[in-house]
Tab-separated table of C-alpha atoms in Angstrom:
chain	number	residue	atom	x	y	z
A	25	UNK	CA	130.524	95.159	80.526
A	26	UNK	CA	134.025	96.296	80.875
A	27	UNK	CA	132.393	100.074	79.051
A	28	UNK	CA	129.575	100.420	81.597
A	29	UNK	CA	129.053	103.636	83.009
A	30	UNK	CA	126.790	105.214	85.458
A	31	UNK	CA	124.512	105.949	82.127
A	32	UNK	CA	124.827	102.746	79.913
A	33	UNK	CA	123.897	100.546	83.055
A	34	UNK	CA	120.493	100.495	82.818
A	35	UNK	CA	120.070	99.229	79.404
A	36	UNK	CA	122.936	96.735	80.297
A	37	UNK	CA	120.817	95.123	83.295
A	38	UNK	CA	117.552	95.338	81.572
A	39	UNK	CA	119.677	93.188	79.219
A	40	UNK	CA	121.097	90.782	81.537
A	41	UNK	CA	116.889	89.709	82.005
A	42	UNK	CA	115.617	87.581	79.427
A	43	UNK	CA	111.863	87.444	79.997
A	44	UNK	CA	109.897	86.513	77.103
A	45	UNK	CA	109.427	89.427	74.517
A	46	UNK	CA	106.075	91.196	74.855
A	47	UNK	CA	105.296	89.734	78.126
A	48	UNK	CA	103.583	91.959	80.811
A	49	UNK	CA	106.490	90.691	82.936
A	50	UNK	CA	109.044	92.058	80.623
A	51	UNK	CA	107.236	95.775	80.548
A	52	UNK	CA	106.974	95.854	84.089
A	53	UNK	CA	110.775	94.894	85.016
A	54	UNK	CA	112.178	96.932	82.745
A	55	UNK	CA	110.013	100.260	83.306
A	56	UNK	CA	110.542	99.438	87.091
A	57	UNK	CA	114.459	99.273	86.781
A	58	UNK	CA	114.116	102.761	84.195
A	59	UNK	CA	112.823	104.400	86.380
A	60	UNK	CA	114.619	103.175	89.633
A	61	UNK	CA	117.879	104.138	87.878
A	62	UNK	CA	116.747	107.227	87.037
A	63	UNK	CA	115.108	108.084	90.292
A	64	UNK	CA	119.199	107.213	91.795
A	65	UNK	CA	120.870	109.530	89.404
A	66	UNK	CA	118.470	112.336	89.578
A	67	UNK	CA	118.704	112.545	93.202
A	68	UNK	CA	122.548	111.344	93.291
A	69	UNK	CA	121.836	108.890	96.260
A	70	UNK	CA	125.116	108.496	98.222
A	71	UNK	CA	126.092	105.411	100.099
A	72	UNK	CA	124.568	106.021	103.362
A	73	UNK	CA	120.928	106.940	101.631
A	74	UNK	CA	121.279	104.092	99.798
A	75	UNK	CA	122.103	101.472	103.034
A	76	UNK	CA	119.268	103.214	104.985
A	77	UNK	CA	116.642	102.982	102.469
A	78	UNK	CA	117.672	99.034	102.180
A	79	UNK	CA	117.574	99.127	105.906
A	80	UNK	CA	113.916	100.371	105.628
A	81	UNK	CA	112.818	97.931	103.817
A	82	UNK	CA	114.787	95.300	105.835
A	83	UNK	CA	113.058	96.371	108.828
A	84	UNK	CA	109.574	96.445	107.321
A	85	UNK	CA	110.141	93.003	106.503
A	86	UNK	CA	110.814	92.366	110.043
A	87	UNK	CA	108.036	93.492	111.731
A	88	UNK	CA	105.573	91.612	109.559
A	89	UNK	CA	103.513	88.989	110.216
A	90	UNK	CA	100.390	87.387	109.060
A	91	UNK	CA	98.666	89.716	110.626
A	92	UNK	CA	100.340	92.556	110.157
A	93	UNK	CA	101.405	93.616	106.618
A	94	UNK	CA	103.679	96.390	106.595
A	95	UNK	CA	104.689	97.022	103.197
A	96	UNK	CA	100.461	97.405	102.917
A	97	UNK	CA	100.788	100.248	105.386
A	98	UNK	CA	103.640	101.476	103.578
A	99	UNK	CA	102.062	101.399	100.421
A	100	UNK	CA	99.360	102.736	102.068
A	101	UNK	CA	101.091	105.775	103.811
A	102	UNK	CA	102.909	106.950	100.332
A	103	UNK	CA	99.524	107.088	98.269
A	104	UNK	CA	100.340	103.879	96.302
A	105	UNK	CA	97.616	101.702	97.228
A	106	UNK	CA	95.134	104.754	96.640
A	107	UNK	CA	96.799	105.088	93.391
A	108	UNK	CA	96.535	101.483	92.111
A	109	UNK	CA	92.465	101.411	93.432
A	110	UNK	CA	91.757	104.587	91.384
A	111	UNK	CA	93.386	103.036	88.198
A	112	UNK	CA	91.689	99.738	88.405
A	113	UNK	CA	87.853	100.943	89.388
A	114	UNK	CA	86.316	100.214	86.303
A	115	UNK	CA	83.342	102.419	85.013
A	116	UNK	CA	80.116	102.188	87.118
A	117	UNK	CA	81.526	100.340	89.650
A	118	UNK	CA	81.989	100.793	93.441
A	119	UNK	CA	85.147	102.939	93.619
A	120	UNK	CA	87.950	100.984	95.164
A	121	UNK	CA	89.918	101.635	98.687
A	122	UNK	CA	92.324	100.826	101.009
A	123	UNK	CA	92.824	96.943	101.857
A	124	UNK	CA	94.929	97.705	104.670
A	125	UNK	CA	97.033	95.548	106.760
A	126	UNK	CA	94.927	93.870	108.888
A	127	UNK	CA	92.488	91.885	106.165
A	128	UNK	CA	91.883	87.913	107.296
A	129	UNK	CA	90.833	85.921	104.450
A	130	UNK	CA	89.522	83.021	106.767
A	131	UNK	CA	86.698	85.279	108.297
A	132	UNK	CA	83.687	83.699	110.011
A	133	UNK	CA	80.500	83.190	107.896
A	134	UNK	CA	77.442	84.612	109.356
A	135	UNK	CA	74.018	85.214	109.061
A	136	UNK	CA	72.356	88.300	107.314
A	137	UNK	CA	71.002	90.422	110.327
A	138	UNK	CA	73.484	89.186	112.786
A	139	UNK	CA	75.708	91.142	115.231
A	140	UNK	CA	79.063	91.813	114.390
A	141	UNK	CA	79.320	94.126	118.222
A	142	UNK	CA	78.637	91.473	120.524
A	143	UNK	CA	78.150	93.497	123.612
A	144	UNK	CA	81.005	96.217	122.654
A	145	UNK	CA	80.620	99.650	123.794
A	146	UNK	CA	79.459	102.444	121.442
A	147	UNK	CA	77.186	103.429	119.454
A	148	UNK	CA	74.981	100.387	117.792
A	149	UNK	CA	74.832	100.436	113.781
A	150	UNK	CA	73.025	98.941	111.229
A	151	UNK	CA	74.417	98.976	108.076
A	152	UNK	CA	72.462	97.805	105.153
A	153	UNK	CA	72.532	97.945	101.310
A	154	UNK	CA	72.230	96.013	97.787
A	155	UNK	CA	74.862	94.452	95.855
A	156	UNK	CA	73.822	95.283	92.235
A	157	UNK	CA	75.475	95.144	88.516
A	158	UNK	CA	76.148	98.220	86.686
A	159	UNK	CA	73.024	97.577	84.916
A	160	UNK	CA	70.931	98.164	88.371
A	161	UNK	CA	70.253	94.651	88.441
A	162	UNK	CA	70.279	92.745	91.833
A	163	UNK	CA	73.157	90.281	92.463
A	164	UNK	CA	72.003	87.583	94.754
A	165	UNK	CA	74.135	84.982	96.233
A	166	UNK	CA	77.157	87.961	96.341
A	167	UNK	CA	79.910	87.678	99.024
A	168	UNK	CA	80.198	90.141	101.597
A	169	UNK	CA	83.317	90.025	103.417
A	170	UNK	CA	83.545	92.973	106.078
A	171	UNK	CA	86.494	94.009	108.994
A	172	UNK	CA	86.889	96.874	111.002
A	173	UNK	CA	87.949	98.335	114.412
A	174	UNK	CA	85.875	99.207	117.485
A	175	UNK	CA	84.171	101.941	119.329
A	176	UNK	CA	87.686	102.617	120.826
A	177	UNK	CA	89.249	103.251	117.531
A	178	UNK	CA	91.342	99.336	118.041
A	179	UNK	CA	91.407	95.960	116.062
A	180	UNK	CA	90.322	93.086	117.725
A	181	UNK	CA	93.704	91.264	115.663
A	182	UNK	CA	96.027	94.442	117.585
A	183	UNK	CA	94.503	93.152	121.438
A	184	UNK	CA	94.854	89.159	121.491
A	185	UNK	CA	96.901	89.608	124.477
A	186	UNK	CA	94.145	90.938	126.024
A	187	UNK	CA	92.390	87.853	125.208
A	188	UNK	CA	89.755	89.464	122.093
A	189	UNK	CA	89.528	86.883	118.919
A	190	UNK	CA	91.094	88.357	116.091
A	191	UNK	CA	87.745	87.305	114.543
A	192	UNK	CA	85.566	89.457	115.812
A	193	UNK	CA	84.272	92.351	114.149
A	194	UNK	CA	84.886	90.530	110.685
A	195	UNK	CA	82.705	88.367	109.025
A	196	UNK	CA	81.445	87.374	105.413
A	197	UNK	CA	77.604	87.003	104.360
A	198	UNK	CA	75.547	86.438	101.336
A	199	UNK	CA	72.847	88.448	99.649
A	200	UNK	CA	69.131	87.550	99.721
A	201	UNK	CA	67.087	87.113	96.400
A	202	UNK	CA	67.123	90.614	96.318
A	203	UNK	CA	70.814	90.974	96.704
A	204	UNK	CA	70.367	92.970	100.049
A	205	UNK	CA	72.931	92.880	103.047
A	206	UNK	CA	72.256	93.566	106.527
A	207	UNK	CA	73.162	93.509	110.132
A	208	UNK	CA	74.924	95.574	112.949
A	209	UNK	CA	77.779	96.638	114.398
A	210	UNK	CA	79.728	98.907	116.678
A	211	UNK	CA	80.445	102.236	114.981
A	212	UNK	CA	84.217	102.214	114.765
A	213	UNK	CA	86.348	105.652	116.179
A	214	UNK	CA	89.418	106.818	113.814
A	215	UNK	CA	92.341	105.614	114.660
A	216	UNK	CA	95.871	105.673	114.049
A	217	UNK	CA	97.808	103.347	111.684
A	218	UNK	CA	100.508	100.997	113.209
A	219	UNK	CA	102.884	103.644	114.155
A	220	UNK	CA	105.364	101.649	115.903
A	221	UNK	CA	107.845	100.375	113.052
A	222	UNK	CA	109.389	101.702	110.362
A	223	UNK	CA	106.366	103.570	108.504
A	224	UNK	CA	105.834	105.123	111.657
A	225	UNK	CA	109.311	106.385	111.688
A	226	UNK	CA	108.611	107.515	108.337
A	227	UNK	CA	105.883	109.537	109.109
A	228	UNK	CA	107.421	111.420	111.692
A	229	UNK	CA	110.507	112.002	109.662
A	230	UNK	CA	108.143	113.363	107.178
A	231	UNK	CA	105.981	115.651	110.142
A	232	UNK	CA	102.888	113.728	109.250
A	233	UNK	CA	99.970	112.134	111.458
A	234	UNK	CA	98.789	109.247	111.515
A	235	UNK	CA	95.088	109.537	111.616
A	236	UNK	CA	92.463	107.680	110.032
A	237	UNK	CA	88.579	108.685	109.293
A	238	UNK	CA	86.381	106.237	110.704
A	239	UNK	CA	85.735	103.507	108.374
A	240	UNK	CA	84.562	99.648	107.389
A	241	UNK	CA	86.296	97.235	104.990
A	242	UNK	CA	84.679	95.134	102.898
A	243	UNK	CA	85.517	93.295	99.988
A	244	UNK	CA	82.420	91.924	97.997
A	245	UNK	CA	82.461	89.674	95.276
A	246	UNK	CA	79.712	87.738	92.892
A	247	UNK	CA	79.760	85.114	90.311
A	248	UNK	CA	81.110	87.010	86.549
A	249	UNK	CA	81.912	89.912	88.167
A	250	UNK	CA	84.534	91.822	89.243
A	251	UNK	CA	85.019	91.809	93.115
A	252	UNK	CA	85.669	95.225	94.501
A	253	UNK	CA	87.923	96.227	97.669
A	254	UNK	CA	86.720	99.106	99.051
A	255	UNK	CA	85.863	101.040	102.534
A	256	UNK	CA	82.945	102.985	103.860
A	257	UNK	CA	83.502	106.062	105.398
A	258	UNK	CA	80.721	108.634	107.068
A	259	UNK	CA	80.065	112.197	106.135
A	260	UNK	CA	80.921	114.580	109.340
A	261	UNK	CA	83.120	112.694	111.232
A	262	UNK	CA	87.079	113.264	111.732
A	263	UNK	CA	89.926	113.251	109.710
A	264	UNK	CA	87.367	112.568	106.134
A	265	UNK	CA	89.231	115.540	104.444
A	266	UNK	CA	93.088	114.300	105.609
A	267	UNK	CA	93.005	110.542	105.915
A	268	UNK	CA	96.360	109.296	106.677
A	269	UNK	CA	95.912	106.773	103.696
A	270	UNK	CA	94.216	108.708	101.300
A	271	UNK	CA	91.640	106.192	101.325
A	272	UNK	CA	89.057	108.683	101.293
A	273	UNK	CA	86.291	108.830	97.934
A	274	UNK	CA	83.557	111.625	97.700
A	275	UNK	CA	80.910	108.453	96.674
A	276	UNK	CA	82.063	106.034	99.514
A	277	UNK	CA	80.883	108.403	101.572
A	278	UNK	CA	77.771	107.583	103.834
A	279	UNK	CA	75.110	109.685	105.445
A	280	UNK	CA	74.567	108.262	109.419
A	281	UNK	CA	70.949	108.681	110.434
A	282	UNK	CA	69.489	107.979	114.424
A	283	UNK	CA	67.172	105.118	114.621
A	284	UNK	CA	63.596	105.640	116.439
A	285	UNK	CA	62.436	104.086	118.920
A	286	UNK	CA	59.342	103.310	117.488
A	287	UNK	CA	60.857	103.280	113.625
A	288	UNK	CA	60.611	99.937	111.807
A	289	UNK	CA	63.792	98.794	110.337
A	290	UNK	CA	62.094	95.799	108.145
A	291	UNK	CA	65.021	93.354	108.508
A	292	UNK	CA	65.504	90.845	110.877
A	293	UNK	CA	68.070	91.550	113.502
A	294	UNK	CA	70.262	90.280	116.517
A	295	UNK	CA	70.615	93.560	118.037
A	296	UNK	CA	68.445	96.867	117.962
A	297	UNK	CA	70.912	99.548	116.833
A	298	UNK	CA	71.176	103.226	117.406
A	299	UNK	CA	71.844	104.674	113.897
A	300	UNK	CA	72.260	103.302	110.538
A	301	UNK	CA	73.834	103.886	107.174
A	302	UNK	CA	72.788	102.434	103.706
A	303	UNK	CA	75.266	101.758	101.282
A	304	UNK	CA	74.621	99.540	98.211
A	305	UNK	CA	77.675	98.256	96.219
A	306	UNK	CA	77.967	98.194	92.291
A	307	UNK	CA	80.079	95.264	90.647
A	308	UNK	CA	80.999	95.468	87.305
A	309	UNK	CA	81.276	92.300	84.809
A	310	UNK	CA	84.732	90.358	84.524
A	311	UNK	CA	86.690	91.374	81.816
């Protein structure tokens, strides 16, 4: 200790751990404080970069609450989540996208068919699919679970003081026999992410917007097989070729079609929608 230097410190605090040898735990801390050490040295962080970036994170710890996660949208902002979605799609499968920082796991369960809009202005969509394997086959009895904004571009979680349920426009349903989901919604605007704390400080430090394409969450999951977290996005709308999040994948795009009047839909539905947009979702096995 008494020898340490501004180069032997690493190894001496990846020493000071003692994880077990050949643990996942072990690799991770140690290539985490590698690299940290060498990111401070190559960029010879001074005292008052070092305080602020501390600060940062202080601050993004501040603002957070259950429902509001903003080392998500931090993660989100600096390409981190993208990164970490693209590594762990597996082959054939739905690609992976943004969680973001507004996800409730306690969403209400509803019916296939029903209407997530309830009365909200915009434009009425029915979005419909199949949850298959990577084999093609049909996975019945799959989970799901879908959040988004509104025709304004807002959460229903962002307005409770306006008196909106942070429940609406979320909800979780099952697959038929033929592993299809269905039912409508209100075709959500872009939007910008949560720009008034520290990320959004960030990003105008940095001379970036804020904008995201208009999008759904959903994260869908089935017995044995991997559960995806992913988003829907729809081919000619804004911000699909500069999404603040890079959450943005050629195949999770979708193509939105009008509805006829006369045109039968062949599902069973609350509400008569406008357009629609099939996706289907492909889960690949655990393990």
């Amino acid at each position: 200790m008494r020898q340490i230097n501004q180069f032997t410190i690493t190894e001496s605090v990846k020493d000071s751990f003692k994880a077990e040898e050949g643990s996942r735990f072990k690799f991770l801390l140690e290539a985490f404080i590698d690299h940290l050490h060498d990111f401070t040295r190559e960029v010879n962080m001074t005292h008052e970069e070092w305080m602020g970036m501390l600060n940062f994170l202080y601050d993004c710890g501040q603002i957070s609450t259950p429902e509001r996660h903003e080392f998500i949208l931090l993660s989100d902002v600096i390409g981190l989540s993208a990164l970490v979605d693209m590594l762990n799609t597996k082959g054939g499968a739905t690609e992976g996208s943004n969680l973001g920082p507004f996800y409730l796991d306690n969403a209400p369960v509803l019916e296939l068919g029903a209407d997530l809009a309830r009365g909200r202005d915009g434009t009425s969509l029915l979005v419909y699919g199949m949850v298959r394997d990577t084999l093609g086959n049909p996975l019945p009895g799959a989970i799901v679970d879908t959040w988004q904004a509104d025709g304004t571009g807002t959460y229903p979680i962002q307005e409770q003081a306006s008196g909106q349920d942070k429940y609406d426009l979320r909800g979780k349903m099952t697959t038929n026999e033929k592993g299809e989901y269905y039912y409508t919604t209100v075709l959500p605007k872009p939007y910008t992410v949560p720009y008034d704390g520290p990320v959004g400080k960030l990003l105008r430090a940095g001379n970036r917007h804020a904008w995201r394409a208009a999008h759904l969450h959903y994260i869908v999951r089935a017995e044995g097989m991997r559960a995806i977290t992913t988003e829907l996005f729809f081919e000619n709308t804004e911000y699909i070729d500069n999404d603040a999040v890079f959450g943005v994948r050629k195949s999770l795009i979708g193509k939105l079609e009008p509805v006829k009047k006369t045109e039968e839909l062949g599902f069973a539905l609350e509400n008569r929608p406008d357009a629609k947009c099939r996706f289907d979702f492909v889960l690949a096995p655990e393990g």
